[in-house]
Coordinates of C-alpha atoms in Angstrom, one line a residue:
Chain V
M1 CA 35.1 123.8 93.5
G2 CA 38.1 127.4 91.5
E3 CA 36.3 129.0 95.0
T4 CA 37.1 126.4 97.3
I5 CA 41.3 125.8 95.7
V6 CA 41.5 129.5 96.4
K7 CA 40.7 129.1 99.6
I8 CA 42.7 126.4 100.3
I9 CA 45.6 128.0 98.6
V10 CA 45.5 131.1 100.4
T11 CA 44.8 129.5 103.9
L12 CA 47.6 127.6 102.6
S13 CA 50.1 130.7 102.3
L14 CA 48.6 132.2 106.1
A15 CA 50.0 129.0 107.9
A16 CA 53.3 129.4 105.8
A17 CA 54.3 132.6 106.5
I18 CA 52.7 132.8 110.4
F19 CA 55.2 129.6 110.5
V20 CA 58.2 131.7 109.3
L21 CA 57.4 134.9 112.0
L22 CA 57.6 131.5 113.6
P23 CA 60.4 131.9 116.9
A24 CA 62.8 129.8 117.5
S25 CA 63.0 127.1 120.2
P26 CA 64.2 129.3 122.7
I27 CA 65.2 126.2 125.1
Q28 CA 67.7 124.9 122.3
G29 CA 70.8 127.0 121.6
L30 CA 70.3 126.8 126.0
V31 CA 71.5 123.4 125.0
S32 CA 73.7 123.5 123.5
N33 CA 75.5 125.6 126.2
I34 CA 74.8 124.2 128.9
N35 CA 77.6 121.2 130.8
I36 CA 76.4 120.2 134.2
P37 CA 79.0 119.1 136.9
F38 CA 79.3 116.0 137.1
V39 CA 77.9 114.6 134.4
H40 CA 79.3 111.8 134.0
E41 CA 79.9 110.8 137.4
L42 CA 75.9 110.5 138.4
N43 CA 76.0 108.4 134.4
W44 CA 77.6 106.7 137.0
F45 CA 75.6 105.8 139.8
L46 CA 72.7 106.5 137.7
P47 CA 71.3 104.6 134.0
I48 CA 70.4 108.4 132.1
T49 CA 70.5 107.7 128.6
L50 CA 67.8 104.1 129.5
I51 CA 65.7 106.5 132.1
K52 CA 65.3 109.2 129.4
N53 CA 65.3 105.5 126.6
A54 CA 62.3 104.9 128.3
T55 CA 61.4 108.2 129.5
L56 CA 60.7 108.8 125.6
T57 CA 59.1 105.3 125.0
W58 CA 56.9 105.4 127.2
L59 CA 55.7 109.3 127.3
A60 CA 55.1 108.7 123.7
A61 CA 52.9 105.6 124.8
I62 CA 51.3 108.2 126.8
S63 CA 51.0 110.3 124.6
S64 CA 49.4 107.9 121.5
Y65 CA 46.8 106.5 123.9
Y66 CA 45.2 110.0 124.6
A67 CA 45.8 110.8 121.0
I68 CA 43.3 107.6 119.7
S69 CA 40.9 108.0 122.6
W70 CA 39.7 111.0 121.7
I71 CA 39.7 109.8 118.1
M72 CA 37.6 106.9 120.0
R73 CA 35.0 109.1 121.8
Q74 CA 35.7 111.3 118.9
L75 CA 33.7 108.6 117.1
S76 CA 31.2 107.4 119.3
L77 CA 33.7 103.8 119.4
I78 CA 33.6 104.6 123.2
G79 CA 32.2 106.5 125.9
N80 CA 33.9 108.9 128.2
Chain W
M1 CA 36.5 95.3 135.9
V2 CA 39.5 96.1 133.3
N3 CA 38.6 97.7 130.6
I4 CA 38.4 95.5 128.1
K5 CA 38.4 98.9 125.5
R6 CA 40.8 101.6 127.4
I7 CA 43.6 98.3 127.4
T8 CA 42.8 98.4 123.9
I9 CA 44.1 101.1 123.9
V10 CA 46.6 101.1 125.8
L11 CA 48.5 97.6 123.7
L12 CA 47.3 100.8 120.3
S13 CA 49.4 103.0 122.2
L14 CA 52.2 101.2 123.6
F15 CA 52.1 99.3 119.7
F16 CA 52.5 102.9 118.3
A17 CA 55.6 103.2 120.4
F18 CA 58.3 101.4 120.4
S19 CA 57.1 101.5 116.3
P20 CA 59.9 102.3 113.6
I21 CA 57.3 104.7 112.6
L22 CA 57.1 106.5 116.0
E23 CA 61.0 105.5 116.2
N24 CA 61.4 108.2 112.9
V25 CA 59.5 110.4 114.5
D26 CA 62.5 111.3 116.2
F27 CA 62.0 109.6 119.3
S28 CA 65.6 108.6 118.6
Y29 CA 67.2 111.9 118.8
A30 CA 70.4 111.4 119.9
D31 CA 71.6 108.6 117.6
N32 CA 70.2 109.5 114.7
T33 CA 72.2 112.9 114.7
E34 CA 75.1 110.7 115.6
W35 CA 74.3 108.5 112.0
S36 CA 73.5 111.7 109.9
T37 CA 76.3 113.2 111.4
I38 CA 79.8 110.5 110.3
T39 CA 78.1 109.4 107.7
S40 CA 77.9 112.5 105.5
E41 CA 81.3 112.9 106.4
A42 CA 82.6 110.7 105.1
Q43 CA 80.4 109.4 102.6
L44 CA 81.0 113.3 101.5
S45 CA 84.4 113.1 101.7
A46 CA 85.7 109.8 100.5
A47 CA 82.7 110.9 97.0
M48 CA 85.4 114.3 96.9
K49 CA 87.7 113.1 96.6
A50 CA 87.8 110.0 94.5
Y51 CA 86.1 113.0 92.5
A52 CA 88.4 114.5 91.6
M53 CA 91.2 111.8 91.2
A54 CA 89.1 110.4 88.4
E55 CA 88.7 113.4 87.4
Y56 CA 92.2 113.4 87.2
N57 CA 93.6 110.0 86.6
I58 CA 91.4 109.0 83.5
S59 CA 89.9 111.0 82.0
T60 CA 93.6 111.2 79.8
K61 CA 93.7 107.8 80.1
F62 CA 90.7 107.4 78.4
A63 CA 90.5 109.5 75.5
Q64 CA 93.9 107.9 74.5
V65 CA 91.6 105.1 73.3
G66 CA 89.1 106.9 72.1
I67 CA 86.5 108.0 74.5
N68 CA 86.1 111.4 74.5
D69 CA 83.7 111.8 76.7
P70 CA 85.1 114.4 79.7
I71 CA 85.4 112.6 82.7
T72 CA 83.1 114.4 84.7
N73 CA 80.4 113.9 82.2
A74 CA 81.1 110.1 82.2
I75 CA 82.2 109.3 85.3
I76 CA 81.4 111.3 88.0
G77 CA 77.3 110.7 89.6
W78 CA 78.2 113.4 92.6
S79 CA 78.5 116.9 91.4
Y80 CA 79.8 119.8 93.8
T81 CA 76.3 120.6 93.9
Q82 CA 75.5 117.3 95.4
F83 CA 78.4 117.2 97.7
K84 CA 77.9 121.0 98.8
K85 CA 74.3 119.7 99.8
A86 CA 75.9 116.9 101.5
A87 CA 77.9 119.5 104.0
D88 CA 75.7 121.6 104.0
N89 CA 73.3 119.2 105.4
A90 CA 76.0 117.8 107.3
N91 CA 76.7 121.2 109.0
I92 CA 80.4 120.5 107.5
N93 CA 83.1 123.5 105.6
L94 CA 83.3 121.6 102.4
N95 CA 86.7 123.6 102.8
A96 CA 87.4 123.0 105.7
L97 CA 87.0 119.4 105.2
Q98 CA 90.2 119.6 102.5
G99 CA 93.3 119.4 103.8
S100 CA 91.8 118.1 106.7
I101 CA 95.3 116.2 109.1
K102 CA 95.2 111.7 108.7
Y103 CA 97.9 111.7 105.9
K104 CA 99.3 114.5 107.0
V105 CA 103.1 115.2 106.3
A106 CA 105.3 114.7 108.4
N107 CA 108.3 116.6 108.5
D108 CA 109.7 115.4 105.0
G109 CA 106.2 114.0 103.9
L110 CA 104.0 111.6 103.7
L111 CA 102.6 109.5 100.9
Q112 CA 98.8 108.8 100.7
F113 CA 97.7 106.8 97.1
A114 CA 94.9 105.1 97.8
Y115 CA 91.0 106.5 97.6
S116 CA 88.1 105.5 98.1
G117 CA 85.5 106.9 96.5
S118 CA 81.8 106.4 96.0
Y119 CA 79.9 107.6 92.6
I120 CA 76.2 107.3 91.5
Q121 CA 76.3 107.6 87.8
D122 CA 75.4 104.2 86.0
Y123 CA 79.1 104.6 83.7
N124 CA 77.7 101.2 82.3
S125 CA 78.1 102.8 79.3
L126 CA 81.3 104.5 78.7
I127 CA 83.0 101.2 80.5
E128 CA 81.3 99.3 77.6
Q129 CA 82.9 101.5 74.7
Y130 CA 86.2 101.1 76.8
L131 CA 86.2 97.6 76.7
I132 CA 84.7 97.1 73.5
Q133 CA 87.6 98.7 72.0
N134 CA 89.9 96.7 73.4
G135 CA 87.9 93.9 72.1
L136 CA 86.5 92.3 75.2
S137 CA 83.4 91.6 75.9
P138 CA 81.5 94.4 79.8
N139 CA 80.0 91.3 80.2
D140 CA 82.9 89.4 81.7
I141 CA 82.4 92.3 84.1
Q142 CA 81.8 90.7 87.4
F143 CA 82.1 91.6 91.2
D144 CA 81.1 89.8 94.9
Q145 CA 79.6 92.6 96.4
Q146 CA 80.1 90.0 99.5
I147 CA 83.7 90.6 98.6
Y148 CA 84.0 94.5 98.8
S149 CA 81.5 95.2 101.8
G150 CA 81.0 97.5 100.4
K151 CA 78.7 100.2 102.4
L152 CA 74.6 101.3 100.9
I153 CA 74.7 104.5 101.1
T154 CA 71.3 106.9 100.4
D155 CA 71.6 110.5 99.8
D156 CA 69.1 112.6 100.8
D157 CA 67.6 112.3 97.3
G158 CA 67.6 108.6 97.5
N159 CA 70.5 107.9 94.9
S160 CA 72.0 104.8 96.1
C161 CA 76.2 104.4 96.4
Y162 CA 78.8 102.2 98.1
V163 CA 81.4 103.4 100.2
Y164 CA 84.0 101.4 101.7
E165 CA 85.6 100.7 105.1
I166 CA 89.1 102.3 106.1
S167 CA 90.8 99.1 107.5
S168 CA 94.2 99.0 107.8
D169 CA 97.2 101.0 107.8
A170 CA 101.0 101.1 107.6
T171 CA 104.0 102.7 108.6
L172 CA 107.3 102.0 107.3
T173 CA 110.2 103.7 108.9
S174 CA 114.2 102.9 109.2
S175 CA 117.4 104.4 110.8
S176 CA 119.5 103.9 108.7
Q177 CA 121.6 106.8 107.0
Y178 CA 120.4 106.7 103.9
K179 CA 117.3 105.5 104.8
K180 CA 117.0 108.7 107.0
Q181 CA 117.5 110.5 103.9
S182 CA 115.0 108.9 101.9
I183 CA 112.2 107.3 103.3
N184 CA 112.6 108.8 107.8
Y185 CA 108.5 109.5 106.9
I186 CA 106.2 108.5 107.4
S187 CA 104.4 107.0 105.4
K188 CA 100.7 105.9 106.2
W189 CA 98.9 104.3 104.0
G190 CA 94.5 103.3 104.1
S191 CA 93.1 101.5 101.9
P192 CA 88.9 100.8 101.1
L193 CA 90.0 97.0 100.6
K194 CA 91.3 94.8 103.5
Y195 CA 94.4 93.5 102.5
D196 CA 95.4 90.0 102.8
S197 CA 99.5 90.6 102.5
A198 CA 102.0 93.6 102.5
H199 CA 104.8 93.1 101.3
I200 CA 108.8 95.5 101.9
Y201 CA 111.3 94.9 99.5
N202 CA 114.2 96.2 100.3
L203 CA 116.8 96.9 97.2
V204 CA 119.2 96.6 99.7
S205 CA 121.2 93.1 99.9
N206 CA 123.1 94.5 103.1
I207 CA 120.4 95.7 105.9
N208 CA 122.1 96.8 108.1
D209 CA 119.6 99.5 109.8
S210 CA 117.5 98.7 112.0
T211 CA 113.9 99.0 110.2
S212 CA 110.9 98.6 112.3
V213 CA 107.4 97.1 109.2
S214 CA 104.3 97.4 110.5
F215 CA 100.8 96.4 109.0
N216 CA 97.7 96.8 111.3
F217 CA 95.1 94.6 109.1
D218 CA 91.8 94.0 110.8
D219 CA 92.3 92.9 113.8
V220 CA 96.2 91.7 114.0
T221 CA 98.9 93.8 114.1
Y222 CA 102.3 92.6 112.9
T223 CA 105.5 94.0 113.7
T224 CA 109.0 93.2 113.0
N225 CA 112.1 95.3 114.7
S226 CA 115.4 92.9 113.5
S227 CA 116.8 94.1 109.8
N228 CA 116.5 91.1 107.5
D229 CA 112.4 89.4 109.6
W230 CA 110.7 90.4 107.2
A231 CA 109.0 86.8 106.8
T232 CA 107.0 87.6 110.5
V233 CA 105.0 90.5 108.8
K234 CA 104.7 88.6 105.9
L235 CA 107.0 90.8 104.3
I236 CA 109.6 89.3 101.4
Q237 CA 113.0 90.6 100.9
Y238 CA 113.3 91.8 97.4
T239 CA 116.6 88.8 96.4
G240 CA 116.6 89.0 92.6
S241 CA 114.7 86.9 91.2
E242 CA 111.7 88.7 90.9
T243 CA 111.6 91.3 88.0
F244 CA 110.1 94.1 88.0
P245 CA 111.6 96.5 85.2
V246 CA 110.2 99.7 86.6
I247 CA 113.3 98.9 89.7
T248 CA 116.7 98.9 88.6
S249 CA 118.2 100.9 91.6
N250 CA 119.7 100.1 94.6
D251 CA 119.0 102.1 97.7
S252 CA 115.5 101.6 97.0
Y253 CA 112.6 99.9 99.7
W254 CA 109.6 99.2 96.6
A255 CA 106.8 98.6 98.7
Y256 CA 102.5 97.0 97.7
M257 CA 99.8 96.3 99.0
S258 CA 97.8 93.3 97.4
K259 CA 94.2 93.2 98.0
P260 CA 93.0 90.1 96.1
L261 CA 90.0 90.1 93.9
N262 CA 88.3 87.1 94.8
K263 CA 90.2 85.6 96.9
E264 CA 92.5 84.7 92.8
P265 CA 96.0 84.4 94.1
F266 CA 97.4 86.6 90.9
I267 CA 98.2 89.2 93.5
N268 CA 100.7 88.6 95.2
T269 CA 102.4 88.8 91.5
N270 CA 101.1 91.8 90.2
P271 CA 102.4 95.2 90.6
H272 CA 100.5 96.9 90.0
Y273 CA 97.3 96.7 91.5
S274 CA 98.7 99.2 94.4
V275 CA 101.7 100.4 94.7
F276 CA 104.8 102.4 97.1
H277 CA 107.8 103.0 95.7
Y278 CA 110.6 105.3 97.0
G279 CA 113.7 105.8 96.4
N280 CA 116.3 107.8 94.8
Y281 CA 116.3 107.1 91.6
Y282 CA 112.7 106.1 90.8
T283 CA 109.8 107.0 92.9
L284 CA 106.5 105.4 91.6
G285 CA 103.0 105.8 92.9
I286 CA 99.9 104.1 91.0
I287 CA 96.9 104.6 93.0
W288 CA 93.9 102.7 92.6
F289 CA 90.1 103.6 93.5
N290 CA 86.8 101.7 93.2
V291 CA 83.7 102.8 91.1
F292 CA 80.2 101.4 91.8
W293 CA 78.6 101.5 89.7
K294 CA 74.2 102.7 90.8
N295 CA 72.3 99.2 90.7
S296 CA 74.8 97.9 90.3
E297 CA 77.5 95.6 90.7
P298 CA 80.6 97.3 91.8
N299 CA 83.7 97.7 89.9
T300 CA 86.9 98.3 90.7
F301 CA 90.2 100.2 88.7
S302 CA 93.2 101.8 89.3
A303 CA 94.9 104.4 87.8
K304 CA 99.1 103.3 87.4
L305 CA 100.7 107.3 87.8
D306 CA 104.6 106.2 87.2
Y307 CA 106.7 108.9 88.2
V308 CA 109.9 108.5 87.2
D309 CA 113.0 110.5 88.5
R310 CA 116.3 109.7 87.0
G311 CA 118.5 110.8 89.7
A312 CA 118.1 114.2 88.6
F313 CA 115.5 115.2 91.1
T314 CA 114.5 118.3 88.9
D315 CA 112.5 116.6 86.0
Y316 CA 109.8 115.6 87.8
V317 CA 106.8 117.2 85.3
N318 CA 108.7 115.7 82.1
N319 CA 108.9 112.7 83.5
H320 CA 105.5 112.5 85.8
G321 CA 103.2 110.1 84.1
V322 CA 105.5 107.7 82.6
N323 CA 103.4 103.2 81.5
A324 CA 100.6 105.6 83.4
S325 CA 97.8 102.8 82.5
I326 CA 94.0 101.5 84.0
N327 CA 93.2 98.5 85.0
I328 CA 89.7 97.7 85.2
A329 CA 89.7 94.7 88.1
K330 CA 87.5 91.6 86.9
S331 CA 86.2 88.9 88.8
G332 CA 86.4 85.6 88.2
L333 CA 88.8 86.3 85.4
K334 CA 92.2 83.9 86.4
N335 CA 93.6 86.1 85.4
G336 CA 93.4 88.5 88.2
L337 CA 93.1 91.7 86.7
L338 CA 92.8 92.6 83.6
Q339 CA 95.6 95.6 82.8
Q340 CA 94.5 97.7 79.7
G341 CA 96.7 100.3 78.8
K342 CA 99.6 99.1 80.6
N343 CA 103.5 100.4 79.8
A344 CA 101.4 102.8 77.2
A345 CA 104.0 105.4 75.8
I346 CA 101.8 108.1 76.2
A347 CA 102.2 109.7 79.2
V348 CA 99.2 110.2 80.8
G349 CA 99.0 114.5 81.9
K350 CA 102.0 115.7 82.6
Y351 CA 101.8 118.4 85.5
G352 CA 103.4 120.1 87.8
A353 CA 103.9 120.0 91.5
Q354 CA 100.7 121.3 92.9
N355 CA 99.8 121.3 96.6
A356 CA 96.2 118.6 96.2
A357 CA 94.5 120.3 98.7
D358 CA 95.3 123.8 97.6
A359 CA 93.7 121.3 93.7
I360 CA 90.6 120.8 94.4
K361 CA 90.0 124.0 96.8
N362 CA 90.7 125.1 94.3
Y363 CA 89.3 123.4 92.0
I364 CA 85.8 123.3 93.7
D365 CA 86.5 126.7 94.4
D366 CA 86.4 128.8 90.4
N367 CA 83.8 125.6 89.6
E368 CA 81.3 125.4 92.4
P369 CA 79.3 127.9 90.8
E370 CA 78.3 125.9 87.2
T371 CA 78.1 122.9 88.3
P372 CA 74.2 121.8 88.9
A373 CA 73.3 118.5 90.1
V374 CA 73.7 115.2 87.6
D375 CA 70.6 114.0 87.2
N376 CA 70.3 111.0 87.1
D377 CA 67.0 109.6 85.8
V378 CA 66.0 111.7 83.2
D379 CA 66.2 112.0 80.0
D380 CA 65.2 115.6 78.6
G381 CA 67.7 115.4 76.1
E382 CA 69.5 118.1 77.1
D383 CA 72.9 117.9 78.7
P384 CA 73.9 118.9 82.0
E385 CA 76.5 121.8 83.0
Y386 CA 79.2 120.5 83.9
P387 CA 83.1 122.4 85.2
D388 CA 85.4 121.9 83.1
T389 CA 88.5 119.9 83.1
P390 CA 91.1 121.5 85.2
Q391 CA 94.3 123.0 84.3
P392 CA 96.8 121.5 85.0
P393 CA 94.8 118.9 86.4
I394 CA 95.1 118.2 89.8
N395 CA 97.9 117.0 91.7
I396 CA 96.1 114.6 94.1
G397 CA 96.8 110.6 95.7
F398 CA 100.6 111.4 94.1
P399 CA 102.1 113.0 96.6
I400 CA 105.8 112.5 96.9
G401 CA 108.1 113.9 99.7
G402 CA 109.7 117.6 99.7
A403 CA 113.4 116.0 100.1
A404 CA 113.1 113.6 97.5
I405 CA 112.4 115.5 94.6
G406 CA 113.9 118.4 95.7
N407 CA 115.1 122.0 94.0
G408 CA 112.1 124.2 94.5
N409 CA 109.7 120.7 94.0
N410 CA 108.5 120.8 98.1
F411 CA 105.2 120.2 98.3
S412 CA 103.2 118.0 100.4
F413 CA 99.9 116.3 100.9
N414 CA 97.5 116.4 104.3
F415 CA 94.5 114.7 102.4
E416 CA 93.0 113.4 105.3
M417 CA 91.1 110.0 104.9
P418 CA 88.1 109.5 106.8
D419 CA 87.9 106.9 108.9
L420 CA 84.9 105.4 106.8
S421 CA 85.4 102.6 109.7
Q422 CA 82.8 104.6 111.8
L423 CA 80.1 104.3 109.7
P424 CA 77.0 102.3 110.3
T425 CA 76.9 98.4 109.4
S426 CA 72.9 98.7 108.8
P427 CA 71.9 100.0 105.9
Q428 CA 68.4 99.4 107.4
S429 CA 68.9 102.0 110.1
L430 CA 69.1 105.4 107.9
P431 CA 67.6 107.8 109.5
N432 CA 64.8 108.7 106.7
N433 CA 63.3 112.2 106.3
F434 CA 60.4 111.8 107.5
S435 CA 60.3 114.1 110.4
L436 CA 59.7 117.5 109.5
P437 CA 63.0 119.3 110.5
V438 CA 61.6 122.7 110.5
L439 CA 59.5 121.7 113.6
K440 CA 62.1 121.5 115.3
T441 CA 62.6 124.0 116.1
K442 CA 59.5 126.5 115.5
F443 CA 58.5 127.7 118.9
P444 CA 56.1 126.2 120.1
F445 CA 56.4 122.7 117.6
C446 CA 60.0 121.9 118.8
L447 CA 58.7 121.6 122.3
I448 CA 58.6 118.3 121.6
Y449 CA 62.0 117.7 120.3
D450 CA 63.2 120.3 123.6
I451 CA 62.6 117.3 125.6
P452 CA 64.7 115.1 124.5
A453 CA 67.2 117.7 124.1
V454 CA 66.5 118.7 127.9
L455 CA 67.2 114.8 128.6
S456 CA 70.3 114.8 126.7
L457 CA 72.0 116.4 128.5
F458 CA 72.0 115.0 131.2
E459 CA 73.6 111.9 128.8
A460 CA 77.9 110.9 130.0
Q461 CA 80.0 108.7 129.4
P462 CA 79.8 107.4 132.7
Q463 CA 83.2 107.5 135.7
A464 CA 83.4 106.2 138.4
P465 CA 83.3 109.6 141.4
R466 CA 87.6 110.1 142.5
F467 CA 88.0 112.9 145.3
Q468 CA 91.1 114.0 146.0
G469 CA 92.7 116.4 148.4
T470 CA 95.3 116.4 151.1
I471 CA 94.7 116.7 154.9
D472 CA 97.0 118.7 157.1
L473 CA 97.5 117.0 160.2
G474 CA 99.6 119.4 161.6
V475 CA 102.9 117.1 161.4
F476 CA 102.5 116.3 158.1
N477 CA 100.5 115.9 154.7
Y478 CA 98.2 113.4 154.0
N479 CA 96.6 113.1 150.3
L480 CA 94.2 111.6 150.9
D481 CA 92.7 109.9 147.0
I482 CA 89.2 107.8 146.5
N483 CA 88.0 106.2 143.5
L484 CA 85.7 104.6 143.7
N485 CA 86.3 102.4 139.9
Y486 CA 87.1 99.9 141.9
F487 CA 83.4 99.3 142.0
D488 CA 82.6 99.6 138.5
S489 CA 81.8 95.8 137.5
V490 CA 79.4 96.2 140.5
M491 CA 78.3 99.5 139.1
V492 CA 76.5 97.7 136.3
Y493 CA 74.8 95.6 138.4
C494 CA 73.4 98.4 140.6
R495 CA 72.1 100.4 137.4
A496 CA 70.8 97.3 135.8
M497 CA 68.9 97.1 138.8
I498 CA 67.3 100.7 139.2
F499 CA 66.8 100.7 135.8
I500 CA 63.8 98.4 136.6
L501 CA 62.7 100.0 139.3
Y502 CA 62.1 102.1 136.8
V503 CA 60.6 101.1 134.4
F504 CA 58.4 99.1 137.4
C505 CA 57.8 103.1 138.8
L506 CA 56.2 103.1 134.8
I507 CA 54.5 100.5 135.0
F508 CA 52.1 101.7 138.5
I509 CA 51.9 105.8 137.4
T510 CA 50.9 104.1 134.4
K511 CA 48.5 102.6 135.8
E512 CA 47.2 104.9 138.4
L513 CA 46.5 107.2 135.1
L514 CA 44.7 105.4 133.5
F515 CA 42.6 103.0 134.9

């Protein structure tokens, strides 16, 4: 029992250490410095905000689908 | 045949996708970011000002009635540590926040005497002491929170506080020679409360100048540009029939904006609630603020700080703080404000002119390392450390234009009242801390958060294209200017249709993908 706890602690510590070493997001730094020309005019033609929100929500739904179906396959609730 | 299990899975997926749980994970990415920034800034600024003001105004007054609990122990729920934490969370430069602009001095002075503040410390015991010593019952203090429309804010530690909405501004200008000297400034003030009336008393019997007064209330602007036309804006010319003991001078303007408590009529005859008086011989200021108790009804204090400059313009230090009082507002009390210590013989602390923003900054700088967060919930038997009351007390809330003070006593006031009207109206929209912030920034876990960030690049306020140019026709130049904003109203529907089309596309893609 004690050995198991030590293993868990060591594992978590190792994971935390590795996590600290992970690099920062390369994309978000770039995004903050990008100005797209004519973006206002683009939004005049297309409902970008709505499309973005719908897309993200749809992606969440699809991801959830695959996640849940994977879990259910593991539990043999559904077939392949 | 449609697979029932797959349909079930899809429905479950949609449920989770649209559920608040997943929304809080960060699918409402942009909204949450914006919300937290505005709220933190407003909350921080408001609370910080109230902190300084309470420190300055109440501690000495409470000492007069035998309550020696330092104000930093007794009233302030937001320690500097908490301010700093809120500032850091919102990426706000704390020092830069002080002294920014909305109420900045224009030329020779700007007055801003109302503050909004929120405290999260329960200091009922202090108030009870105060009331009992004055023969009052603490049970008399009841407030209808709805009237105040306070916004419930919860910080990262789960502490609750209320923040008022700033909804009113007023400007007072004048064109006469005298008033150019004395009130040729812009005085703006915001109030955490919503006024129901405003009063400008012109003590000059013959008004020949054109005086413009405008008050911006919640959704109505009252304006007058003619002399003696006060009624237009619910303003009342002083006729001498009303008695205000501290005002005996001519050539003075005395103004106050009133906000009733529970809509009781007393406020119109009570000049002690929120007052500005400016003139050659007397300058009187009363500042007031609002205190909210954690898990309790909000309460209101108004601290009256008189500055009686008896014509010399140089004796500000010695004449400051005469007739100081603290008013505890009680709802349900027909007499209106309960005025304690009115016309007290003992003055509130006397102090010299000092730049308010610098005073606050110095105060915070001096106390930063020693100020721990206030622990409201755990009684460990040890009193937390708090910063000592600064000496001299912070000069805040009572700024007077330099021209009137004169003789080296020039000082300005450049505090900003945050626009709390931008606060979200629904406390339920508080973003919680469900998501792990560090995941947003560490590769590769950040990728899921990068998607909305990239898509947000394309978000902007719609603006109709406009083509401008010059065509050289040889004989003359033709200026071309085609602005498609003529189709703005049509494009609203076009965008809606495009969105519907897009949703249908998603549906068909989903069908191809899953079935």
